[in-house]
Amino acid sequence: MAIKGRKANKNPPILSHEFVIQNHADIVSCVAMVFVLGLMFQATAPLASVFIAVQHNATDMETTETPMTYTYGNKDLAAVFFYSLISIVMHAIIQPPLLDKVNRRLHLSKTKHSKFNESGQLLIFTAVSAAWGINILVKDNLVSDITSLWADYPVGHAQMSFMLKFFFIIQMSYWIHCYPELYFQKTKREDMPDRIQHATLYLVFCAAAYVLNFTHVGLVLLTLRFIEEAVLHACRLLYFAEKTNIANTGFRVWNVLFVVCRLASIIVAILTFHYGLAINEDQTLDISSGNFNTPPIRLNALVAVCLIQAWMMWNFIHFHLRQMRERQALAQVTRKRVTERKSKRNKKDDSKRYSEEEVNELPEVDQQTRKRK
């Protein structure tokens, strides 16, 4: 028998699913702390630095005037793993004090609650990534000269600046962390396919641009996408917060920005893969030097970018057509209700009028008797 007055133990069993979900941030942070502590000891510092520091330095140490440049290699997998753990921890840090606090004030339903959390997380990440991408484009002089997207390939593209390489490592780490978050956030089965598709497309795109040394054009395309997506998630948060007027204005801005970014992405891809890299003299596959500028690879890259833009544009048009049909159906229902109310009112008015006319047509004696009654 349970003792009265004593609360039941709500703590789940150790290593159960509920225990892992509730304490996943603490567990993952402890694993990440092992790598950080490894830097403090001389025996483990070289191994720990592989996970934390950016590897594959390609800088010529004899000439100190040249900036630090990096290439990619197998050790980058360790960095992607470590920063995936950091992404999980950051996700858990942002969720309770910021998003959950706003959720409790808004009193959202379960469906809107999950969408609000998703848009809140993506707004922070896309806004930071867009600002970071613009900063790299300006610092590496990729904005002032559009020919830098294909000029000096592959040497100038295989050797990346620290910020450019770290940007792509963080991108791949973040989209990898989205898969375990489906389990940690108890995502519904019907919501999983869309989120998996979203994360997979980003991960494949970032990994392909990183491995094939198309980081310059990849950075431009990602920055365009993040600018547009940050505006979308900001408008969605305003809509969930019932700021409908501001949200509707923001959605109109996003509609224009979405189309402009899709067209700009297609133009950049055509200029880079069809025109810029095509005039390069060396078009032979050489993995050791990082040269992937061959006609089949360029064609596949161009087709992949254009297909993704066309697919997003198709979803955009389909979404607006569906909304238009829903608005028309709602307008028809409201018109029906208005006409039904008007007809009911007219019937009542007619019945009153007819009753008054019948009373007036009665003889005076009957009218007097009715009055007396």
Coordinates of N, CA, C and O in Angstrom, one line a residue, residues 147 149-153 157 214 268-284 291-299 302:
T147 N 33.8 36.9 -60.5 CA 34.6 35.9 -61.1 C 35.3 35.0 -60.1 O 35.9 34.0 -60.4
L149 N 34.0 33.3 -58.0 CA 33.3 32.0 -57.8 C 33.9 30.9 -58.6 O 33.6 29.7 -58.3
W150 N 34.6 31.2 -59.7 CA 35.2 30.1 -60.5 C 36.7 30.4 -60.8 O 37.4 29.5 -61.2
A151 N 37.2 31.6 -60.6 CA 38.6 31.9 -60.9 C 39.5 31.1 -60.0 O 39.2 30.9 -58.8
D152 N 40.7 30.8 -60.5 CA 41.7 30.1 -59.8 C 41.3 28.8 -59.1 O 41.7 28.5 -58.0
Y153 N 40.4 28.1 -59.9 CA 40.0 26.8 -59.4 C 41.0 25.7 -60.0 O 41.4 25.9 -61.1
H157 N 40.3 27.4 -54.4 CA 39.1 26.9 -53.8 C 39.4 25.8 -52.8 O 38.7 25.6 -51.8
F214 N 33.6 23.3 -54.2 CA 32.7 24.3 -54.7 C 32.2 25.2 -53.6 O 31.0 25.5 -53.5
V268 N 23.4 32.4 -60.5 CA 24.7 32.1 -59.9 C 25.2 30.7 -60.4 O 26.4 30.6 -60.7
A269 N 24.3 29.7 -60.3 CA 24.7 28.4 -60.7 C 25.1 28.3 -62.2 O 26.1 27.6 -62.5
I270 N 24.3 28.9 -63.0 CA 24.6 28.9 -64.5 C 25.9 29.6 -64.8 O 26.7 29.1 -65.6
L271 N 26.1 30.8 -64.2 CA 27.3 31.5 -64.4 C 28.6 30.7 -64.0 O 29.6 30.7 -64.6
T272 N 28.4 30.0 -62.8 CA 29.6 29.3 -62.3 C 29.9 28.0 -63.1 O 31.0 27.8 -63.5
F273 N 28.9 27.1 -63.2 CA 29.1 25.8 -63.7 C 29.0 25.8 -65.3 O 29.7 25.0 -65.9
H274 N 28.2 26.6 -65.9 CA 28.1 26.5 -67.3 C 29.0 27.5 -68.0 O 29.5 27.2 -69.1
Y275 N 29.3 28.6 -67.4 CA 30.2 29.6 -68.1 C 31.6 29.6 -67.4 O 32.6 29.4 -68.1
G276 N 31.6 29.9 -66.1 CA 32.9 30.2 -65.5 C 33.9 29.0 -65.5 O 35.0 29.1 -66.0
L277 N 33.5 27.9 -64.9 CA 34.3 26.7 -64.9 C 34.6 26.1 -66.2 O 35.5 25.3 -66.4
A278 N 33.7 26.3 -67.2 CA 33.8 25.7 -68.5 C 34.9 26.3 -69.3 O 35.5 25.6 -70.2
I279 N 35.3 27.5 -69.0 CA 36.5 28.1 -69.7 C 37.8 27.8 -69.1 O 38.8 28.3 -69.6
N280 N 37.8 27.1 -68.0 CA 39.0 26.7 -67.3 C 39.8 25.7 -68.2 O 39.2 24.8 -68.8
E281 N 41.1 25.9 -68.3 CA 41.9 25.1 -69.2 C 42.0 23.6 -68.7 O 42.0 22.7 -69.5
D282 N 42.2 23.5 -67.4 CA 42.4 22.2 -66.8 C 41.1 21.6 -66.4 O 40.5 22.0 -65.4
Q283 N 40.6 20.6 -67.2 CA 39.3 20.0 -66.9 C 39.4 18.5 -66.8 O 38.6 17.7 -67.3
T284 N 40.5 18.1 -66.1 CA 40.7 16.7 -65.9 C 40.5 16.4 -64.4 O 40.8 17.2 -63.5
N291 N 40.9 18.8 -58.0 CA 40.3 19.3 -59.2 C 39.1 18.4 -59.6 O 39.3 17.3 -60.1
F292 N 37.9 18.9 -59.5 CA 36.7 18.1 -59.9 C 36.0 18.9 -61.0 O 34.8 18.7 -61.2
N293 N 36.7 19.7 -61.7 CA 36.1 20.5 -62.8 C 36.1 19.7 -64.1 O 36.9 19.8 -65.0
T294 N 35.2 18.7 -64.2 CA 35.0 17.9 -65.4 C 33.5 18.2 -65.9 O 32.7 18.5 -65.1
P295 N 33.3 18.0 -67.2 CA 31.9 18.3 -67.7 C 30.8 17.5 -67.0 O 29.8 18.0 -66.7
P296 N 31.0 16.2 -66.8 CA 29.9 15.4 -66.1 C 29.6 16.0 -64.7 O 28.5 16.1 -64.3
I297 N 30.7 16.3 -63.9 CA 30.5 16.8 -62.5 C 29.8 18.2 -62.6 O 28.9 18.5 -61.8
R298 N 30.3 19.0 -63.5 CA 29.6 20.4 -63.7 C 28.2 20.2 -64.0 O 27.3 21.0 -63.5
L299 N 27.9 19.4 -65.0 CA 26.5 19.2 -65.4 C 25.6 18.7 -64.3 O 24.5 19.2 -64.1
L302 N 25.0 21.5 -61.8 CA 24.1 22.5 -62.3 C 22.7 22.0 -62.3 O 21.7 22.7 -61.9

